[in-house]
Coordinates of C-alpha atoms in Angstrom, one line a residue:
X996 CA -29.7 -2.7 9.2
X997 CA -27.2 0.1 9.5
X998 CA -25.1 2.8 7.8
X999 CA -21.5 2.7 9.2
X1000 CA -18.8 5.2 8.4
X1001 CA -15.3 3.9 9.2
X1002 CA -12.6 6.5 9.5
X1003 CA -8.9 6.6 10.2
X1004 CA -6.7 9.7 10.8
X1005 CA -6.5 12.2 13.6
X1006 CA -5.3 15.4 15.0
X1007 CA -1.8 14.5 16.2
X1008 CA 1.2 14.7 13.8
X1009 CA 1.9 11.0 14.0
X1010 CA -1.6 10.1 12.6
X1011 CA -1.3 9.5 8.9
X1012 CA -3.0 7.7 5.9
X1013 CA -6.4 9.1 6.9
X1014 CA -9.3 7.5 5.0
X1015 CA -13.1 6.9 5.0
X1016 CA -15.0 3.7 4.4
X1017 CA -18.8 3.1 4.0
X1018 CA -20.6 -0.1 4.9
X1019 CA -24.3 -0.1 4.4
X1020 CA -26.4 -3.0 5.6
X1021 CA -23.3 -5.1 5.7
X1022 CA -22.2 -4.3 2.2
X1023 CA -18.9 -2.6 1.5
X1024 CA -19.8 0.3 -0.7
X1025 CA -16.9 2.8 -0.7
X1026 CA -13.4 3.3 0.6
X1027 CA -10.9 6.1 -0.3
X1028 CA -7.8 7.8 1.1
X1029 CA -7.9 11.5 2.0
X1030 CA -4.5 12.1 0.3
X1031 CA -6.0 11.3 -3.1
X1032 CA -8.5 14.2 -2.7
X1033 CA -6.7 16.9 -0.8
X1034 CA -3.4 16.1 -2.7
X1035 CA -1.3 16.1 0.5
X1036 CA 0.8 13.0 0.6
X1037 CA -0.1 10.8 3.6
X1038 CA -2.3 13.6 5.0
X1039 CA -0.5 13.5 8.3
X1040 CA -2.4 15.0 11.3
X1041 CA -5.6 15.4 9.3
X1042 CA -9.1 13.9 9.5
X1043 CA -10.5 12.5 6.3
X1044 CA -12.9 15.4 5.7
X1045 CA -12.9 15.2 1.9
X1046 CA -13.0 11.4 1.9
X1047 CA -16.0 11.5 4.2
X1048 CA -17.8 13.9 1.9
X1049 CA -16.9 11.8 -1.1
X1050 CA -18.3 8.7 0.6
X1051 CA -21.6 10.4 1.4
X1052 CA -21.9 11.8 -2.1
X1053 CA -21.2 8.4 -3.5
X1054 CA -24.4 7.0 -1.9
X1055 CA -26.3 10.4 -1.9
X1056 CA -26.4 10.4 1.9
X1057 CA -26.2 13.2 4.4
X1058 CA -24.3 12.9 7.7
X1059 CA -27.5 12.4 9.7
X1060 CA -28.2 9.3 7.6
X1061 CA -25.1 7.7 9.2
X1062 CA -26.0 5.6 12.2
X1063 CA -22.4 5.0 13.5
X1064 CA -18.9 6.4 13.0
X1065 CA -16.3 3.7 13.7
X1066 CA -13.0 5.2 14.6
X1067 CA -9.7 3.4 14.7
X1068 CA -8.5 4.3 18.2
X1069 CA -9.6 3.9 21.8
X1070 CA -7.8 7.1 22.9
X1071 CA -10.5 8.9 24.9
X1072 CA -9.0 12.3 24.3
X1073 CA -9.2 11.7 20.6
X1074 CA -12.8 10.5 20.8
X1075 CA -13.9 13.8 22.4
X1076 CA -12.1 15.6 19.6
X1077 CA -13.9 13.4 17.0
X1078 CA -17.3 14.5 18.4
X1079 CA -16.3 18.1 18.3
X1080 CA -14.9 17.7 14.8
X1081 CA -18.1 16.2 13.4
X1082 CA -20.3 18.8 15.0
X1083 CA -18.0 21.6 13.8
X1084 CA -17.4 20.3 10.2
X1085 CA -20.7 18.6 9.4
X1086 CA -23.2 20.0 12.0
X1087 CA -24.0 16.6 13.3
X1088 CA -22.2 13.8 15.0
X1089 CA -23.5 10.2 14.7
X1090 CA -22.8 7.8 17.6
X1091 CA -19.0 7.1 17.9
X1092 CA -17.7 3.5 18.2
X1093 CA -14.0 3.7 19.3
X1094 CA -12.0 0.6 18.3
X1095 CA -8.4 -0.4 19.2
X1096 CA -5.9 0.4 16.5
X1097 CA -4.5 -3.1 15.9
X1098 CA -7.9 -4.7 16.2
X1099 CA -8.9 -2.6 13.2
X1100 CA -5.8 -3.9 11.3
X1101 CA -6.8 -7.5 12.2
X1102 CA -10.4 -7.0 11.1
X1103 CA -9.3 -5.4 7.8
X1104 CA -7.2 -8.4 6.9
X1105 CA -9.2 -11.4 8.1
X1106 CA -12.7 -10.8 6.9
X1107 CA -11.8 -9.7 3.3
X1108 CA -9.4 -12.6 3.0
X1109 CA -12.3 -15.1 2.8
X1110 CA -10.6 -17.6 5.1
X1111 CA -12.8 -19.4 7.6
X1112 CA -9.9 -19.7 10.0
X1113 CA -6.5 -18.0 9.9
X1114 CA -3.6 -16.6 11.9
X1115 CA -3.6 -12.8 11.7
X1116 CA -0.4 -10.8 12.4
X1117 CA -0.4 -7.0 12.5
X1118 CA 2.7 -4.9 12.7
X1119 CA 3.4 -1.2 12.4
X1120 CA 5.2 1.7 14.1
X1121 CA 2.6 1.7 16.8
X1122 CA -1.1 2.4 17.5
X1123 CA -2.8 2.7 20.9
X1124 CA 0.5 1.8 22.5
X1125 CA 0.9 -1.5 20.6
X1126 CA 3.2 -2.3 17.7
X1127 CA 2.6 -6.0 16.9
X1128 CA -0.2 -8.4 17.5
X1129 CA -0.8 -12.1 16.9
X1130 CA -4.4 -13.1 16.5
X1131 CA -6.6 -16.1 15.7
X1132 CA -9.6 -15.6 13.4
X1133 CA -12.4 -18.1 13.0
X1134 CA -16.2 -18.4 13.0
X1135 CA -16.3 -17.0 16.5
X1136 CA -14.5 -13.8 15.6
X1137 CA -11.0 -12.6 16.3
X1138 CA -9.0 -13.4 19.5
X1139 CA -5.7 -11.7 20.3
X1140 CA -3.1 -14.2 21.4
X1141 CA -0.1 -12.0 22.0
X1142 CA 0.9 -8.4 21.6
X1143 CA 4.2 -6.4 21.6
X1144 CA 3.9 -3.0 23.1
X1145 CA 5.7 0.1 21.8
X1146 CA 8.7 0.6 21.5
X1147 CA 9.3 -3.1 20.8
X1148 CA 8.3 -2.5 17.2
X1149 CA 9.3 -3.8 13.7
X1150 CA 8.1 -0.5 12.3
X1151 CA 10.3 1.5 14.6
X1152 CA 13.3 -0.7 13.7
X1153 CA 12.9 -0.4 10.0
X1154 CA 11.9 3.3 10.2
X1155 CA 14.9 4.3 12.2
X1156 CA 17.2 2.5 9.8
X1157 CA 15.4 4.3 6.9
X1158 CA 16.1 7.6 8.5
X1159 CA 19.7 6.9 9.6
X1160 CA 20.8 5.9 6.1
X1161 CA 19.3 9.0 4.5
X1162 CA 15.6 8.5 3.7
X1163 CA 12.5 9.9 5.3
X1164 CA 10.9 8.2 8.3
X1165 CA 7.4 6.9 7.8
X1166 CA 7.6 7.6 4.1
X1167 CA 10.6 6.1 2.3
X1168 CA 10.8 2.6 3.9
X1169 CA 9.9 1.2 0.4
X1170 CA 13.0 2.8 -1.0
X1171 CA 15.1 0.9 1.6
X1172 CA 13.4 -2.2 0.5
X1173 CA 14.1 -1.6 -3.1
X1174 CA 17.7 -0.6 -2.5
X1175 CA 18.3 -3.7 -0.3
X1176 CA 18.1 -6.0 -3.4
X1177 CA 21.4 -4.6 -4.6
X1178 CA 23.4 -5.3 -1.5
X1179 CA 24.7 -8.1 0.7
X1180 CA 23.3 -8.6 4.3
X1181 CA 26.8 -8.5 5.7
X1182 CA 26.2 -6.6 8.9
X1183 CA 25.1 -8.2 12.1
X1184 CA 22.0 -6.5 13.5
X1185 CA 21.6 -8.6 16.6
X1186 CA 22.5 -5.7 18.8
X1187 CA 19.7 -3.7 17.2
X1188 CA 17.0 -6.3 16.8
X1189 CA 17.6 -9.5 18.7
X1190 CA 15.8 -12.6 17.4
X1191 CA 15.6 -15.8 19.4
X1192 CA 13.7 -19.0 18.7
X1193 CA 10.4 -17.5 19.5
X1194 CA 10.3 -13.7 19.1
X1195 CA 12.2 -10.5 18.4
X1196 CA 13.2 -7.7 20.8
X1197 CA 14.2 -4.2 19.8
X1198 CA 17.1 -2.6 21.6
X1199 CA 15.6 0.7 23.0
X1200 CA 19.0 2.3 23.0
X1201 CA 18.7 2.9 19.2
X1202 CA 15.8 5.4 19.8
X1203 CA 16.4 9.0 20.6
X1204 CA 16.0 9.5 24.3
X1205 CA 13.6 12.4 23.8
X1206 CA 11.2 10.1 22.0
X1207 CA 11.3 7.6 24.9
X1208 CA 10.8 10.4 27.5
X1209 CA 7.0 10.2 28.1
X1210 CA 7.1 13.2 30.5
X1211 CA 8.5 15.5 27.7
X1212 CA 6.1 18.1 26.4
X1213 CA 7.8 18.1 23.0
X1214 CA 7.2 15.4 20.4
X1215 CA 9.9 14.7 17.9
X1216 CA 9.1 15.9 14.4
X1217 CA 10.2 14.2 11.1
X1218 CA 12.8 17.1 10.8
X1219 CA 14.7 15.6 13.7
X1220 CA 16.5 12.3 14.3
X1221 CA 14.4 9.6 15.9
X1222 CA 17.5 7.4 16.1
X1223 CA 20.2 7.7 18.7
X1224 CA 24.0 8.1 18.4
X1225 CA 24.1 4.5 19.7
X1226 CA 22.4 3.4 16.4
X1227 CA 24.9 5.3 14.3
X1228 CA 27.8 3.8 16.2
X1229 CA 26.3 0.3 15.8
X1230 CA 25.8 0.8 12.1
X1231 CA 29.4 2.0 11.8
X1232 CA 28.6 5.5 10.5
X1233 CA 29.5 8.9 12.1
X1234 CA 26.5 10.8 10.9
X1235 CA 23.3 10.3 8.8
X1236 CA 24.0 9.2 5.2
X1237 CA 22.6 11.7 2.8
X1238 CA 19.7 10.5 0.6
X1239 CA 21.5 11.2 -2.7
X1240 CA 24.6 9.2 -1.8
X1241 CA 24.2 5.5 -2.4
X1242 CA 27.5 4.0 -1.2
X1243 CA 28.2 0.3 -1.0
X1244 CA 27.9 0.6 2.7
X1245 CA 24.5 2.2 2.5
X1246 CA 23.3 -0.5 0.1
X1247 CA 24.6 -3.3 2.4
X1248 CA 23.1 -1.7 5.4
X1249 CA 19.7 -1.7 3.6
X1250 CA 20.2 -5.3 2.7
X1251 CA 21.1 -6.2 6.3
X1252 CA 18.0 -4.4 7.7
X1253 CA 15.8 -6.2 5.2
X1254 CA 17.4 -9.5 6.1
X1255 CA 16.8 -8.9 9.9
X1256 CA 13.2 -7.8 9.3
X1257 CA 12.5 -11.0 7.3
X1258 CA 13.9 -13.2 10.2
X1259 CA 11.9 -11.3 12.8
X1260 CA 8.7 -11.7 10.9
X1261 CA 9.5 -15.4 10.3
X1262 CA 9.9 -15.9 14.0
X1263 CA 6.4 -14.6 14.6
X1264 CA 5.0 -16.9 11.9
X1265 CA 6.8 -19.9 13.3
X1266 CA 5.7 -19.3 16.8
X1267 CA 2.1 -18.8 15.7
X1268 CA 2.0 -21.9 13.5
X1269 CA 3.5 -24.0 16.4
X1270 CA 0.7 -22.7 18.7
X1271 CA -2.3 -22.9 16.3
X1272 CA -1.3 -25.5 13.6
X1273 CA -3.2 -23.3 11.1
X1274 CA -1.7 -22.9 7.7
X1275 CA -3.6 -19.7 6.7
X1276 CA -2.0 -16.4 7.4
X1277 CA -3.3 -12.8 7.1
X1278 CA -1.1 -9.7 7.4
X1279 CA -1.9 -6.0 8.0
X1280 CA -0.3 -2.9 9.4
X1281 CA 2.3 -0.6 7.8
X1282 CA 5.1 -3.3 8.0
X1283 CA 2.9 -5.5 5.8
X1284 CA 3.6 -3.2 2.9
X1285 CA 7.1 -4.6 2.7
X1286 CA 6.5 -7.0 -0.2
X1287 CA 10.0 -8.4 0.0
X1288 CA 9.4 -9.6 3.5
X1289 CA 6.0 -10.9 2.3
X1290 CA 7.8 -13.0 -0.3
X1291 CA 10.0 -14.5 2.4
X1292 CA 7.0 -15.3 4.5
X1293 CA 4.9 -16.8 1.7
X1294 CA 7.7 -19.2 0.9
X1295 CA 7.8 -20.7 4.4
X1296 CA 6.9 -24.4 4.0
X1297 CA 4.0 -24.4 6.5
X1298 CA 2.3 -21.4 4.9
X1299 CA -0.5 -22.7 2.6
X1300 CA -2.6 -19.6 2.1
X1301 CA -1.5 -16.0 2.5
X1302 CA -3.4 -12.8 2.3
X1303 CA -2.0 -9.3 2.8
X1304 CA -4.5 -6.5 3.2
X1305 CA -3.9 -4.3 0.0
X1306 CA -4.4 -1.1 2.1
X1307 CA -2.3 -2.3 5.0
X1308 CA -1.3 1.2 6.2
X1309 CA -3.5 3.1 8.6
X1310 CA -5.8 3.8 5.7
X1311 CA -7.0 0.2 5.9
X1312 CA -8.0 0.9 9.5
X1313 CA -11.0 2.8 8.2
X1314 CA -12.1 -0.4 6.6
X1315 CA -11.2 -2.5 9.7
X1316 CA -13.2 -0.2 12.0
X1317 CA -16.3 -0.3 9.8
X1318 CA -16.0 -4.1 9.6
X1319 CA -15.7 -4.4 13.4
X1320 CA -18.8 -2.2 13.9
X1321 CA -20.8 -4.2 11.3
X1322 CA -19.8 -7.5 13.0
X1323 CA -20.9 -6.2 16.4
X1324 CA -24.2 -5.2 14.9
X1325 CA -24.5 -8.8 13.5
X1326 CA -24.6 -7.6 9.9
X1327 CA -23.9 -10.1 7.1
X1328 CA -20.8 -8.8 5.4
X1329 CA -20.6 -8.5 1.7
X1330 CA -17.3 -7.6 0.1
X1331 CA -16.3 -6.8 -3.5
X1332 CA -13.6 -9.2 -4.9
X1333 CA -11.4 -6.3 -5.9
X1334 CA -10.0 -3.0 -4.4
X1335 CA -11.7 -0.7 -6.9
X1336 CA -13.6 1.1 -4.1
X1337 CA -13.1 4.8 -4.6
X1338 CA -14.7 7.5 -6.7
X1339 CA -15.3 7.3 -10.4
X1340 CA -16.3 9.6 -13.3
X1341 CA -18.7 9.3 -16.3
X1342 CA -17.8 9.8 -19.9
X1343 CA -20.1 12.8 -20.0
X1344 CA -18.1 14.4 -17.2
X1345 CA -14.9 13.7 -19.1
X1346 CA -16.3 15.0 -22.3
X1347 CA -17.3 18.3 -20.7
X1348 CA -13.9 18.9 -19.2
X1349 CA -12.1 18.1 -22.5
X1350 CA -14.4 20.6 -24.3
X1351 CA -13.8 23.2 -21.6
X1352 CA -10.0 22.8 -22.1
X1353 CA -10.2 22.8 -26.0
X1354 CA -9.0 19.2 -26.0
X1355 CA -12.1 17.3 -27.2
X1356 CA -11.5 17.8 -31.0
X1357 CA -8.2 15.9 -30.8
X1358 CA -9.4 12.8 -28.9
X1359 CA -9.9 9.3 -30.3
X1360 CA -12.4 6.7 -29.1
X1361 CA -10.8 3.9 -27.1
X1362 CA -9.5 1.0 -29.2
X1363 CA -7.7 -1.8 -27.5
X1364 CA -5.7 -2.8 -30.6
X1365 CA -4.6 0.8 -31.1
X1366 CA -3.4 1.1 -27.5
X1367 CA -1.6 -2.3 -27.7
X1368 CA 0.2 -1.1 -30.9
X1369 CA 1.3 2.1 -29.2
X1370 CA 2.6 0.1 -26.2
X1371 CA 4.4 -2.4 -28.5
X1372 CA 6.1 0.7 -30.1
X1373 CA 7.3 1.7 -26.6
X1374 CA 4.9 4.6 -26.2
X1375 CA 3.9 5.3 -22.6
X1376 CA 0.2 5.2 -21.9
X1377 CA -1.7 6.4 -18.8
X1378 CA -5.1 5.0 -18.0
X1379 CA -7.8 6.7 -15.9
X1380 CA -11.0 4.5 -15.6
X1381 CA -13.5 3.1 -13.2
X1382 CA -13.3 3.4 -9.4
X1383 CA -10.1 4.5 -7.7
X1384 CA -8.1 1.8 -6.1
X1385 CA -8.0 1.6 -2.3
X1386 CA -4.5 1.2 -1.1
X1387 CA -1.1 2.5 -2.3
X1388 CA -0.9 0.3 -5.4
X1389 CA -2.3 1.3 -8.8
X1390 CA -4.0 -1.8 -10.2
X1391 CA -5.1 -0.6 -13.6
X1392 CA -7.6 2.1 -12.9
X1393 CA -5.2 4.9 -12.1
X1394 CA -2.1 3.5 -13.8
X1395 CA 0.7 4.1 -16.2
X1396 CA 1.4 1.3 -18.7
X1397 CA 4.6 0.6 -20.6
X1398 CA 6.5 -2.0 -22.6
X1399 CA 8.7 -4.1 -20.3
X1400 CA 10.4 -5.7 -23.3
X1401 CA 12.2 -2.4 -24.0
X1402 CA 15.5 -2.5 -22.1
X1403 CA 15.5 1.3 -21.6
X1404 CA 11.9 1.6 -20.4
X1405 CA 12.8 1.6 -16.7
X1406 CA 15.2 4.6 -17.3
X1407 CA 12.6 6.3 -19.5
X1408 CA 9.9 6.1 -16.9
X1409 CA 12.2 7.1 -14.0
X1410 CA 13.8 10.1 -15.8
X1411 CA 11.0 11.5 -18.0
X1412 CA 7.8 10.6 -16.0
X1413 CA 8.3 9.5 -12.4
X1414 CA 11.3 11.8 -11.7
X1415 CA 12.7 9.4 -9.1
X1416 CA 15.7 7.4 -8.2
X1417 CA 17.0 5.0 -10.9
X1418 CA 17.4 2.1 -8.5
X1419 CA 13.7 1.7 -8.0
X1420 CA 12.0 -1.1 -10.0
X1421 CA 8.8 -1.3 -11.9
X1422 CA 6.1 -3.9 -11.4
X1423 CA 4.4 -6.1 -14.1
X1424 CA 0.8 -6.9 -14.7
X1425 CA -0.2 -10.2 -16.3
X1426 CA -3.4 -12.2 -16.8
X1427 CA -3.8 -15.1 -14.4
X1428 CA -3.7 -17.7 -17.2
X1429 CA -0.3 -16.5 -18.3
X1430 CA 1.3 -15.8 -14.9
X1431 CA 3.0 -19.1 -14.3
X1432 CA 4.9 -18.9 -17.7
X1433 CA 6.9 -15.9 -16.4
X1434 CA 6.7 -15.9 -12.6
X1435 CA 7.3 -18.5 -9.8
X1436 CA 4.0 -18.0 -8.2
X1437 CA 2.9 -20.2 -5.3
X1438 CA -0.6 -21.6 -5.0
X1439 CA -2.6 -20.1 -2.2
X1440 CA -0.8 -16.8 -2.3
X1441 CA -2.7 -13.7 -3.2
X1442 CA -0.8 -11.8 -5.9
X1443 CA -3.7 -9.7 -7.2
X1444 CA -2.8 -6.5 -5.4
X1445 CA 1.1 -6.2 -5.7
X1446 CA 1.6 -7.1 -2.0
X1447 CA 4.0 -10.0 -2.5
X1448 CA 7.0 -10.3 -4.8
X1449 CA 8.1 -13.5 -6.4
X1450 CA 11.0 -14.9 -8.3
X1451 CA 10.9 -14.8 -12.1
X1452 CA 11.5 -17.9 -14.3
X1453 CA 14.6 -18.5 -16.4
X1454 CA 15.2 -16.0 -19.2
X1455 CA 12.4 -13.7 -18.1
X1456 CA 14.9 -11.0 -17.1
X1457 CA 16.2 -11.1 -20.7
X1458 CA 12.7 -11.2 -22.2
X1459 CA 11.1 -8.5 -19.9
X1460 CA 14.2 -6.6 -18.6
X1461 CA 12.3 -3.5 -17.4
X1462 CA 10.0 -5.1 -15.0
X1463 CA 12.4 -7.5 -13.3
X1464 CA 14.3 -6.2 -10.3
X1465 CA 18.1 -6.6 -9.8
X1466 CA 17.6 -9.7 -7.6
X1467 CA 15.4 -11.4 -10.3
X1468 CA 12.1 -10.7 -8.5
X1469 CA 9.0 -8.9 -9.6
X1470 CA 6.1 -7.4 -7.6
X1471 CA 3.6 -8.9 -10.0
X1472 CA -0.1 -8.1 -10.3
X1473 CA -1.8 -11.3 -11.3
X1474 CA -5.1 -10.1 -12.9
X1475 CA -8.3 -11.9 -13.5
X1476 CA -9.8 -10.6 -16.8
X1477 CA -13.3 -10.1 -15.5
X1478 CA -12.0 -7.8 -12.7
X1479 CA -10.5 -5.3 -15.1
X1480 CA -11.7 -5.9 -18.7
X1481 CA -9.9 -2.9 -20.3
X1482 CA -6.5 -3.9 -18.9
X1483 CA -7.1 -7.5 -19.7
X1484 CA -8.1 -6.7 -23.3
X1485 CA -4.9 -4.5 -23.7
X1486 CA -2.8 -7.3 -22.3
X1487 CA -4.2 -9.9 -24.8
X1488 CA -3.7 -7.6 -27.8
X1489 CA -0.2 -6.6 -26.6
X1490 CA 0.6 -10.4 -26.4
X1491 CA -0.6 -10.9 -29.9
X1492 CA 1.8 -8.3 -31.2
X1493 CA 4.9 -9.1 -29.1
X1494 CA 4.5 -12.7 -28.0
X1495 CA 4.5 -11.7 -24.3
X1496 CA 1.2 -10.5 -22.7
X1497 CA 2.9 -8.6 -19.9
X1498 CA 3.0 -4.9 -19.2
X1499 CA 4.7 -2.5 -16.8
X1500 CA 2.0 -1.1 -14.4
X1501 CA 3.0 1.8 -12.2
X1502 CA 1.0 4.4 -10.4
X1503 CA -0.3 7.4 -12.3
X1504 CA 1.5 10.1 -10.5
X1505 CA 4.9 11.9 -10.5
X1506 CA 7.4 11.7 -7.7
X1507 CA 6.2 12.8 -4.2
X1508 CA 2.6 13.3 -5.3
X1509 CA -0.4 11.1 -4.5
X1510 CA -1.9 9.1 -7.3
X1511 CA -4.2 11.1 -9.6
X1512 CA -7.8 11.2 -8.4
X1513 CA -9.8 13.5 -10.8
X1514 CA -10.0 14.1 -14.5
X1515 CA -8.2 17.4 -14.0
X1516 CA -5.5 15.6 -12.0
X1517 CA -5.0 13.1 -14.8
X1518 CA -4.8 15.8 -17.6
X1519 CA -2.5 18.0 -15.5
X1520 CA -0.1 15.0 -14.8
X1521 CA -0.3 14.0 -18.5
X1522 CA 0.8 17.4 -19.8
X1523 CA 3.5 17.9 -17.1
X1524 CA 5.3 14.6 -17.7
X1525 CA 6.7 12.5 -20.5
X1526 CA 3.5 10.3 -20.8
X1527 CA 2.6 9.9 -24.5
X1528 CA -1.1 9.0 -24.4
X1529 CA -3.9 9.2 -21.9
X1530 CA -6.9 7.0 -21.7
X1531 CA -9.9 8.7 -20.0
X1532 CA -12.6 6.0 -19.9
X1533 CA -13.7 5.7 -23.6
X1534 CA -11.5 8.5 -24.8
X1535 CA -7.8 8.6 -25.8
X1536 CA -5.9 11.9 -25.6
X1537 CA -2.5 12.5 -27.2
X1538 CA 0.0 15.4 -27.2

């Protein structure tokens, strides 16, 4: 029996998405990202100090109650720093278990998937010198079949395109994905990312030579180009395209990059299936957050079951590291069947803060019919309840809800609340029993965590115009009522009023900020944006 603290993050600028996870006696108890607490987006170069404290507080533990710290890297220089960090920050250092970066990604995907046997593919920028792995998971554990070493990386490919066409590397790749739906994949990227019948190969010439020079004492920062002039020339542009200029060429380049990524990932899946004849697939790593690619993969005819780790970024490696350690200790793993793994707040705490801010007199008690009526009248409602979601997607506990039937709602949300680019779409949430009426969902694919997009059915874009993307797809959250009763109740009541039990569900934050984490964060964001109503557990706050 053991207490295991899994962590990701680090001391180097490239380390990001730091997080902490707690597994006690084999049971997953807690997982949360550092950015949600310290309010620094991605928390680059930082250890998850606040997340560790939150995990310990959650179970009323002290650091010397922890038997093992599982860390998502085997870099010995970092391990020595980890020991120093724990002694310096907490006054005590449990035994450190260092684990290979991509092994953590693989463990984070396979064991929570529930599959008894599956192919596991991990892909990111890089970690411990590796960028992609192909693995087989079964009752005997996880075996790595093949790996692609840095810089032969799908994450580097997509990241450099992201930077070259005007967005931020290691941050805005999802914007390129969203923009790609508006364009045509008319540009041939074979000189950048070559794909043959088995695998892909990245042309190293597209990378800034300083990044490839291992003897250099200077690492490139995100304020400098990671791409080379060769890449610009190959793309047919003289210099980096500015972020606020969305030309036809920029849009088509985004579409071409997405097309090439889809084909490269498909080649990995085909080779793997040919080798193993297994129809179950798991996916993790930063590249796995590309839900458009995931749609393409899920539709391959040999894919029967498909699971994407909801926290596929390096945050998920805190979970993967803890799982690895628990398996080595022969613990029987017990997972929750949802991603509501972070901190939570009681009604008594909320009431106290509302009173301290002279807000309590104006609150109402939660009423699902009242909320549904507000939403049907196109009011925007934020909800703050239960435990924080683990991963980048808000799934009903730290969410903003809105009426997708209102044709102007996408513009309202982007301009008055999210303060972001107008090309970016919004995702729908729908109860499982109603999902197939609106969305072309495929049996065996996990749509519960907004990791896979799907096509919408005929006339849905007309019925629900503000939650369907330009290309007639949606990144749908298919919800089982018992996993989030409040959201399920609101959906049912909204359906009674409008005839369509579907809502927009977007993260409860404004542009460039992490999702809200505390009651104070929620109230502050509510009053600094165009949100009309705020649900705080059993209370409703209005302006």
